Structure formats: structure tokens, C-alpha cells
Amino acid sequence: MDISGYNQLIPHVASSKKYYVISIEGCKLNRYSNEAGRYIRRIMPILPRGIPFLTSRHYTNPLAELYASSLPGDIIHHINADDSFFLHGMLRFKKKKRLVATIHQPLKIFKEIMPSTWRRYFRRLDALITIASREYKYFKKALPGVKVVHIPHGNNNQHFKGSSLNEKVGICIGGWQRDHETILKAMKIVKHHHPEFILYIINRRKPAEYGKTDSNVQFRINIPDSQLLDFYREAAMCVLPLKDCTANNAILEALASGIPVITNYVGGVRDYTDIKCASYFKPRDHDDLAAKIISVLDSKKKLKKMSQAALKRSRQYDWDLITEKIKTEVYVQT
């Protein structure tokens, strides 16, 4: 779902004539016709090759960005700077505009998808926004002379209502950088203590290698946003074993729903949670994960207390507040 995605920054600044926020999502080459055609002929010879994530979609969609960056506006904000390498193409407008970029991927993945020459282009930015403190520390040191700031990812809290905390329902949202193998092993243990508890793994697809799972693990594939919101309004917890992350939409959405989060301490997890609203298990330790799930299910008092803490924590990530931080700490000062 895109209710909480970084693209939500776009409508929050849409009324401004000074700022123009750019996203690679949803742009179609044919919308820009001849103008886009001119750009593709100019930059195709210098496109990087063999980079993961650089699919045919990325060859066409960012062309809209280049075209859009000729529109009125003092600042162009490229919100997916690590999803495409068209940032260097946008630098051709730098004489007329100031360029801001946001990166989302964990450091390891960023380094894998970017050519070794990425610093050459990022050093020409006027400002770079990171959404996790680990990445902030790295880029602050790697890009001297560039204004690097750490501003959290936002969430549209108004779309989420407090959960009923049904103790028979748990959710695991998404597939990117998820450790589903640990979940499946942990749920075998949980079943002996709370056989009524069902964990719904909600993803775009069910990996074939998982095969048949126990009855207390159910997959929901490609469900509509309305149904996903229903899960958020019912679940007692959000279980998220992660391999790595910066910000995580599922965590932000769970907090806004008043759902305790059970996850492992990796990447930016501690930037967005604390021990009041989340319970942390050892990475890849299914016994520890099972123990954390059981601990929450065993105590209604603990569940309710964590739920209240989650709602309170979520308020600081509302997109209205985050947008204002971006405007005052980046746009105005750039």
C-alpha cells in the first residue's frame, strides 16, 4: 500500500510554488512525448549497466523527472535517489535550481546498487536527507560539503484507527528484507502455547520455497488497501523479523494503529521504536522470537500498555510534522 510511502510528501508540498517534489513512481514515458524522447537520446549512452533495480521501468520513468525539473520551482527534491541513477541527469539543471535528494536503502544495498562513482554526483547535491541515523553518520562523513540531515520517514496517521487487539490475530507485512524463515520456525513453538493465535503474512506473493505451512500461519497475497487496513484494526501485534532496514512502513503503520511491534534490533529499527512499544528478539533466533510473542499474548496488561505507547510514539511521525521539518530544516536553509 502507498498510504504511508514517501510519495506522500508530494501532496503535502503540492501547493508550493517554490518546491517541486519528484518521484519515479507512476510516471509514464508517453506522457512526456517528444520532450522525454529528447532526454532519452541524450542520456542513454551514459546509463549505468548491470545494476540491480535498474529495470526498463527505471529507464523510462525517471525521464519524467528530468522533464519535470524544468518546471517552475527554486528547489527540486528527488525523493528516490537510490532507486534510480538519474540523479546525475538532473544535475544539468543545477545552475538554475537547488537539488535535494532522499535515500531509503540500507547502506549495504545502497553500495551494491550504486556504481563506485556515486560520490561524484552526490557531492553536487545541495542537501541529502537520510531516514535512519546509521545512514546519516555514513553520508555525513562521506560527503563533506553537502548538507546531510536526518529526518524520519513520515506516516499518514489519520488513515489508521486504533486496533481492537484481537489476541487471536497477528500480522507480518511485506516481503522486502523480511526473515520469514525465522517466523515459520517460531510459530511452530507458539502453536503449543497459543493454538488459537494465527499470524497472517501479507505480501505480494508467497515464496514457493515455503511450501505448506502450519495452520497458524496464513498468507494473504495482493490484498487491497481496505482489507489491509482491516488487519491493522484487528491485530494484537505486528511481527517483523528483518534482515536490514532504514525506515519501515509496516512499523510506522503498526504504531499508528496502536499495535505492539515484535522485531529485531537492526538498521533503523531503534530510530522508530523503543522498549515501550516494541519487543526485540535476537536476529535469526526463532526460540527468542517465539518467547517474545508468547510473552505479549500471556499478558493483556502488557499488550494494552504497549498499544498505548505505540499510539503515542506514532504522533511524532505524522506526515504533517515531517513535512514541516523538511521545509524548515532543508528547503528553507538550502
Coordinates of N, CA and C in Angstrom, one line a residue, residues 129-282:
I129 N 18.9 14.0 2.4 CA 18.1 13.6 3.6 C 18.2 12.1 3.8
T130 N 18.6 11.7 5.0 CA 18.6 10.3 5.3 C 17.4 10.0 6.3
I131 N 16.9 8.8 6.3 CA 15.8 8.5 7.2 C 16.1 7.5 8.3
A132 N 17.4 7.3 8.5 CA 17.9 6.5 9.6 C 19.3 7.1 10.1
S133 N 19.5 6.9 11.4 CA 20.7 7.6 11.9 C 22.0 6.9 11.4
R134 N 22.0 5.6 11.2 CA 23.2 4.9 10.7 C 23.6 5.5 9.4
E135 N 22.7 5.6 8.5 CA 23.0 6.2 7.1 C 23.4 7.7 7.2
Y136 N 22.8 8.4 8.2 CA 23.2 9.8 8.4 C 24.7 9.9 8.8
K137 N 25.1 9.1 9.7 CA 26.5 9.1 10.1 C 27.5 8.8 8.9
Y138 N 27.1 7.8 8.1 CA 27.9 7.4 7.0 C 28.0 8.6 6.0
F139 N 26.9 9.1 5.5 CA 26.9 10.1 4.5 C 27.4 11.4 4.9
K140 N 27.2 11.7 6.2 CA 27.8 13.0 6.8 C 29.3 13.0 6.6
K141 N 29.9 11.8 6.8 CA 31.4 11.7 6.7 C 31.8 11.5 5.2
A142 N 31.0 10.8 4.4 CA 31.3 10.5 3.0 C 31.1 11.7 2.1
L143 N 30.3 12.7 2.5 CA 30.0 13.8 1.6 C 30.3 15.1 2.3
P144 N 31.5 15.4 2.6 CA 31.8 16.7 3.2 C 31.5 17.8 2.2
G145 N 30.9 18.9 2.8 CA 30.5 20.0 1.9 C 29.0 19.9 1.5
V146 N 28.4 18.7 1.7 CA 27.0 18.6 1.4 C 26.2 18.7 2.7
K147 N 25.1 19.4 2.7 CA 24.2 19.4 3.8 C 23.5 18.1 4.0
V148 N 23.9 17.3 4.9 CA 23.3 16.0 5.2 C 22.5 16.1 6.5
V149 N 21.2 15.7 6.4 CA 20.3 15.8 7.6 C 19.6 14.5 7.7
H150 N 19.3 14.2 9.0 CA 18.5 13.0 9.3 C 17.1 13.5 9.7
I151 N 16.1 13.2 8.9 CA 14.7 13.4 9.1 C 13.9 12.2 9.0
P152 N 13.2 11.7 10.0 CA 12.5 10.4 9.9 C 11.5 10.4 8.7
H153 N 11.2 9.2 8.4 CA 10.1 8.9 7.4 C 8.8 9.2 8.0
G154 N 7.8 9.7 7.2 CA 6.5 10.1 7.8 C 5.5 9.0 7.6
N155 N 4.3 9.2 8.2 CA 3.2 8.3 8.1 C 1.9 9.0 8.1
N156 N 0.9 8.6 7.3 CA -0.4 9.3 7.3 C -1.2 8.6 8.4
N157 N -1.0 9.1 9.6 CA -1.7 8.5 10.8 C -3.2 8.5 10.7
Q158 N -3.8 9.5 10.0 CA -5.2 9.7 10.0 C -5.9 8.5 9.3
H159 N -5.2 7.7 8.6 CA -5.7 6.6 7.9 C -5.9 5.4 8.8
F160 N -5.2 5.4 9.9 CA -5.2 4.2 10.8 C -5.9 4.5 12.1
K161 N -6.8 3.6 12.5 CA -7.5 3.7 13.7 C -7.0 2.7 14.7
G162 N -7.2 2.9 16.0 CA -6.7 2.0 17.0 C -7.2 0.6 16.8
S163 N -6.4 -0.4 17.0 CA -6.7 -1.8 16.8 C -7.6 -2.3 18.0
S164 N -8.4 -3.3 17.7 CA -9.2 -3.9 18.7 C -8.3 -4.9 19.5
L165 N -7.1 -5.1 19.1 CA -6.1 -6.0 19.7 C -6.7 -7.4 19.9
N166 N -7.2 -8.0 18.9 CA -7.7 -9.4 18.9 C -6.5 -10.3 19.1
E167 N -6.5 -11.0 20.3 CA -5.3 -11.8 20.6 C -5.2 -13.1 19.8
K168 N -6.1 -13.3 18.9 CA -6.1 -14.4 18.0 C -5.4 -14.0 16.7
V169 N -5.1 -12.8 16.5 CA -4.6 -12.3 15.2 C -3.3 -11.5 15.3
G170 N -2.3 -11.9 14.5 CA -1.1 -11.2 14.4 C -0.8 -11.0 12.9
I171 N 0.0 -10.0 12.6 CA 0.3 -9.7 11.2 C 1.8 -9.6 11.0
C172 N 2.2 -9.9 9.8 CA 3.6 -9.6 9.3 C 3.4 -9.1 7.9
I173 N 3.8 -7.8 7.7 CA 3.5 -7.1 6.5 C 4.8 -7.0 5.6
G174 N 4.6 -7.3 4.3 CA 5.7 -7.1 3.4 C 6.7 -8.3 3.2
G175 N 7.5 -8.2 2.2 CA 8.5 -9.2 1.9 C 9.9 -8.7 1.8
W176 N 10.1 -7.4 1.5 CA 11.4 -6.9 1.3 C 12.2 -6.9 2.6
Q177 N 13.4 -7.6 2.6 CA 14.3 -7.7 3.7 C 13.6 -8.3 4.9
R178 N 12.6 -9.2 4.7 CA 12.0 -9.9 5.8 C 12.6 -11.3 6.0
D179 N 12.7 -11.7 7.2 CA 13.2 -13.1 7.5 C 12.1 -14.0 7.9
H180 N 11.3 -14.4 6.8 CA 10.2 -15.2 7.0 C 10.5 -16.6 7.6
E181 N 11.7 -17.1 7.3 CA 12.1 -18.4 7.7 C 12.1 -18.5 9.2
T182 N 12.6 -17.4 9.9 CA 12.6 -17.4 11.3 C 11.1 -17.4 11.9
I183 N 10.2 -16.7 11.2 CA 8.8 -16.6 11.6 C 8.2 -18.0 11.6
L184 N 8.4 -18.7 10.5 CA 7.8 -20.0 10.4 C 8.2 -21.0 11.5
K185 N 9.5 -20.9 11.8 CA 10.0 -21.8 12.9 C 9.5 -21.4 14.2
A186 N 9.4 -20.1 14.5 CA 8.9 -19.6 15.8 C 7.4 -19.9 16.0
M187 N 6.6 -19.9 14.9 CA 5.2 -20.1 15.0 C 4.9 -21.6 15.4
K188 N 5.8 -22.5 15.1 CA 5.7 -23.9 15.5 C 5.7 -24.0 17.0
I189 N 6.5 -23.2 17.6 CA 6.6 -23.1 19.1 C 5.4 -22.4 19.7
V190 N 5.0 -21.3 19.1 CA 3.9 -20.5 19.6 C 2.6 -21.4 19.6
K191 N 2.5 -22.2 18.6 CA 1.3 -23.1 18.4 C 1.0 -23.9 19.7
H192 N 2.0 -24.4 20.3 CA 1.9 -25.2 21.5 C 1.3 -24.4 22.7
H193 N 1.6 -23.1 22.7 CA 1.2 -22.3 23.9 C -0.1 -21.5 23.6
H194 N -0.2 -21.1 22.4 CA -1.5 -20.4 22.0 C -1.9 -20.9 20.6
P195 N -2.6 -22.0 20.6 CA -3.0 -22.6 19.4 C -4.1 -21.8 18.6
E196 N -4.7 -20.9 19.3 CA -5.7 -20.1 18.7 C -5.1 -18.9 17.9
F197 N -3.9 -18.6 18.2 CA -3.2 -17.4 17.6 C -2.8 -17.7 16.1
I198 N -3.2 -16.9 15.2 CA -2.9 -17.0 13.8 C -2.1 -15.8 13.3
L199 N -1.0 -16.1 12.7 CA -0.2 -15.0 12.1 C -0.5 -14.9 10.6
Y200 N -0.9 -13.7 10.2 CA -1.1 -13.5 8.7 C 0.1 -12.8 8.1
I201 N 0.7 -13.5 7.2 CA 1.8 -12.9 6.4 C 1.2 -12.3 5.2
I202 N 1.3 -11.0 5.1 CA 0.6 -10.2 4.0 C 1.7 -9.7 3.1
N203 N 1.7 -10.2 1.8 CA 2.8 -9.9 0.9 C 2.2 -9.9 -0.5
R204 N 3.1 -9.6 -1.5 CA 2.6 -9.6 -2.9 C 2.6 -11.0 -3.4
R205 N 3.4 -11.9 -2.8 CA 3.4 -13.3 -3.3 C 3.9 -14.2 -2.1
K206 N 3.6 -15.5 -2.3 CA 4.0 -16.4 -1.3 C 5.2 -17.2 -2.0
P207 N 6.4 -17.0 -1.3 CA 7.6 -17.7 -1.9 C 7.4 -19.2 -2.0
A208 N 7.7 -19.7 -3.2 CA 7.5 -21.1 -3.4 C 8.2 -22.0 -2.5
E209 N 9.4 -21.6 -2.0 CA 10.2 -22.4 -1.1 C 9.6 -22.7 0.2
Y210 N 8.6 -21.9 0.6 CA 7.9 -22.1 1.9 C 7.0 -23.3 1.9
G211 N 6.5 -23.7 0.8 CA 5.6 -24.9 0.7 C 4.4 -24.8 1.6
K212 N 4.1 -25.9 2.2 CA 2.9 -25.9 3.1 C 3.3 -25.5 4.5
T213 N 2.5 -24.6 5.1 CA 2.8 -24.1 6.4 C 1.8 -24.6 7.4
D214 N 2.1 -24.5 8.7 CA 1.2 -24.9 9.7 C -0.1 -24.0 9.6
S215 N -1.1 -24.5 10.2 CA -2.4 -23.8 10.2 C -2.4 -22.5 10.9
N216 N -1.5 -22.3 11.7 CA -1.4 -21.0 12.5 C -0.6 -19.9 11.7
V217 N -0.2 -20.2 10.5 CA 0.4 -19.2 9.6 C -0.4 -19.2 8.3
Q218 N -1.0 -18.0 8.0 CA -1.8 -17.9 6.8 C -1.2 -16.8 5.9
F219 N -1.1 -17.0 4.6 CA -0.6 -16.0 3.7 C -1.8 -15.3 3.1
R220 N -1.7 -14.0 2.9 CA -2.7 -13.2 2.2 C -1.9 -12.4 1.1
I221 N -2.3 -12.7 -0.1 CA -1.5 -12.2 -1.3 C -2.2 -11.1 -2.0
N222 N -1.5 -10.0 -2.2 CA -2.0 -8.9 -3.0 C -3.4 -8.4 -2.6
I223 N -3.6 -8.3 -1.3 CA -4.9 -7.8 -0.9 C -5.1 -6.3 -1.1
P224 N -6.3 -5.8 -1.2 CA -6.5 -4.4 -1.4 C -6.2 -3.6 -0.1
D225 N -6.0 -2.3 -0.3 CA -5.7 -1.5 0.9 C -6.7 -1.5 2.0
S226 N -8.0 -1.6 1.5 CA -9.1 -1.6 2.5 C -9.0 -2.8 3.4
Q227 N -8.6 -4.0 2.8 CA -8.5 -5.2 3.6 C -7.3 -5.2 4.5
L228 N -6.2 -4.6 4.0 CA -5.0 -4.4 4.8 C -5.3 -3.5 6.1
L229 N -6.1 -2.5 5.8 CA -6.5 -1.6 7.0 C -7.3 -2.4 8.0
D230 N -8.1 -3.3 7.5 CA -8.9 -4.1 8.4 C -8.0 -5.0 9.3
F231 N -6.9 -5.5 8.7 CA -6.0 -6.3 9.5 C -5.3 -5.4 10.6
Y232 N -5.0 -4.2 10.2 CA -4.3 -3.3 11.2 C -5.3 -3.0 12.3
R233 N -6.6 -3.0 12.0 CA -7.6 -2.6 13.0 C -8.0 -3.7 13.9
E234 N -7.4 -4.9 13.6 CA -7.8 -6.1 14.4 C -6.6 -6.7 15.1
A235 N -5.4 -6.7 14.6 CA -4.3 -7.4 15.0 C -3.8 -7.0 16.4
A236 N -3.3 -8.0 17.2 CA -2.8 -7.7 18.5 C -1.3 -7.4 18.5
M237 N -0.6 -7.7 17.4 CA 0.8 -7.4 17.3 C 1.3 -7.5 15.8
C238 N 2.4 -6.8 15.5 CA 3.0 -6.9 14.2 C 4.4 -7.5 14.4
V239 N 4.5 -8.7 13.8 CA 5.8 -9.5 13.9 C 6.6 -9.2 12.7
L240 N 7.8 -8.6 12.9 CA 8.6 -8.2 11.7 C 10.1 -8.6 11.9
P241 N 10.5 -9.9 11.7 CA 11.9 -10.3 11.6 C 12.5 -9.6 10.4
L242 N 13.5 -8.8 10.6 CA 14.1 -8.1 9.5 C 15.6 -8.5 9.3
K243 N 16.0 -8.4 8.0 CA 17.4 -8.7 7.7 C 18.2 -7.4 7.8
D244 N 17.5 -6.3 7.4 CA 18.1 -4.9 7.4 C 17.0 -3.9 7.1
C245 N 17.2 -2.7 7.5 CA 16.2 -1.7 7.2 C 16.8 -0.3 7.5
T246 N 16.1 0.7 7.0 CA 16.3 2.1 7.4 C 15.0 2.4 8.2
A247 N 14.1 3.1 7.5 CA 12.7 3.2 8.0 C 11.9 2.0 7.5
N248 N 10.8 1.7 8.1 CA 10.0 0.6 7.7 C 8.5 1.0 7.8
N249 N 7.8 1.0 6.6 CA 6.4 1.4 6.6 C 5.5 0.6 7.5
A250 N 5.8 -0.7 7.5 CA 5.0 -1.6 8.4 C 5.1 -1.2 9.8
I251 N 6.3 -0.9 10.3 CA 6.4 -0.4 11.7 C 5.6 0.9 11.9
L252 N 5.8 1.8 11.0 CA 5.1 3.1 11.2 C 3.5 2.9 11.2
E253 N 3.1 2.0 10.3 CA 1.6 1.8 10.2 C 1.1 1.0 11.5
A254 N 1.9 0.1 12.0 CA 1.5 -0.6 13.2 C 1.5 0.3 14.4
L255 N 2.4 1.2 14.5 CA 2.4 2.2 15.6 C 1.2 3.0 15.6
A256 N 0.8 3.5 14.4 CA -0.3 4.4 14.2 C -1.6 3.6 14.5
S257 N -1.6 2.3 14.4 CA -2.8 1.5 14.7 C -2.8 1.1 16.2
G258 N -1.7 1.5 16.9 CA -1.7 1.0 18.3 C -1.3 -0.4 18.5
I259 N -0.5 -1.0 17.6 CA -0.2 -2.4 17.6 C 1.3 -2.5 18.0
P260 N 1.5 -3.3 19.1 CA 2.9 -3.5 19.5 C 3.7 -4.2 18.4
V261 N 5.0 -3.9 18.3 CA 5.9 -4.4 17.3 C 6.9 -5.4 17.9
I262 N 7.0 -6.6 17.3 CA 8.0 -7.5 17.7 C 9.0 -7.7 16.6
T263 N 10.2 -7.2 16.8 CA 11.2 -7.2 15.7 C 12.6 -7.4 16.3
N264 N 13.5 -7.4 15.5 CA 14.9 -7.5 15.9 C 15.6 -6.2 15.7
Y265 N 16.7 -6.0 16.5 CA 17.4 -4.7 16.5 C 18.4 -4.7 15.3
V266 N 18.0 -4.0 14.3 CA 18.8 -4.0 13.1 C 18.5 -2.7 12.4
G267 N 19.5 -2.1 11.7 CA 19.4 -0.9 11.0 C 18.7 0.3 11.7
G268 N 17.6 0.8 11.2 CA 16.9 1.9 11.7 C 15.8 1.6 12.7
V269 N 15.7 0.3 13.1 CA 14.6 -0.1 14.0 C 14.5 0.8 15.3
R270 N 15.7 1.0 15.9 CA 15.7 1.8 17.1 C 15.4 3.3 16.9
D271 N 15.5 3.7 15.7 CA 15.2 5.1 15.4 C 13.7 5.4 15.5
Y272 N 12.9 4.3 15.3 CA 11.5 4.4 15.2 C 10.7 3.8 16.3
T273 N 11.4 3.0 17.1 CA 10.7 2.3 18.2 C 11.5 2.4 19.5
D274 N 10.9 1.9 20.6 CA 11.6 1.8 21.9 C 11.0 0.6 22.6
I275 N 11.5 0.4 23.8 CA 11.1 -0.8 24.6 C 9.7 -0.7 25.1
K276 N 9.1 0.5 25.0 CA 7.7 0.7 25.5 C 6.7 0.2 24.5
C277 N 7.0 0.3 23.2 CA 6.1 -0.1 22.1 C 6.6 -1.3 21.3
A278 N 7.8 -1.7 21.6 CA 8.3 -2.8 20.8 C 9.1 -3.8 21.7
S279 N 9.1 -5.0 21.2 CA 9.9 -6.1 21.9 C 10.9 -6.6 20.9
Y280 N 12.2 -6.7 21.4 CA 13.2 -7.0 20.4 C 13.7 -8.5 20.7
F281 N 13.9 -9.2 19.6 CA 14.5 -10.6 19.8 C 15.8 -10.6 19.1
K282 N 16.6 -11.7 19.4 CA 17.9 -11.8 18.7 C 17.7 -12.2 17.3

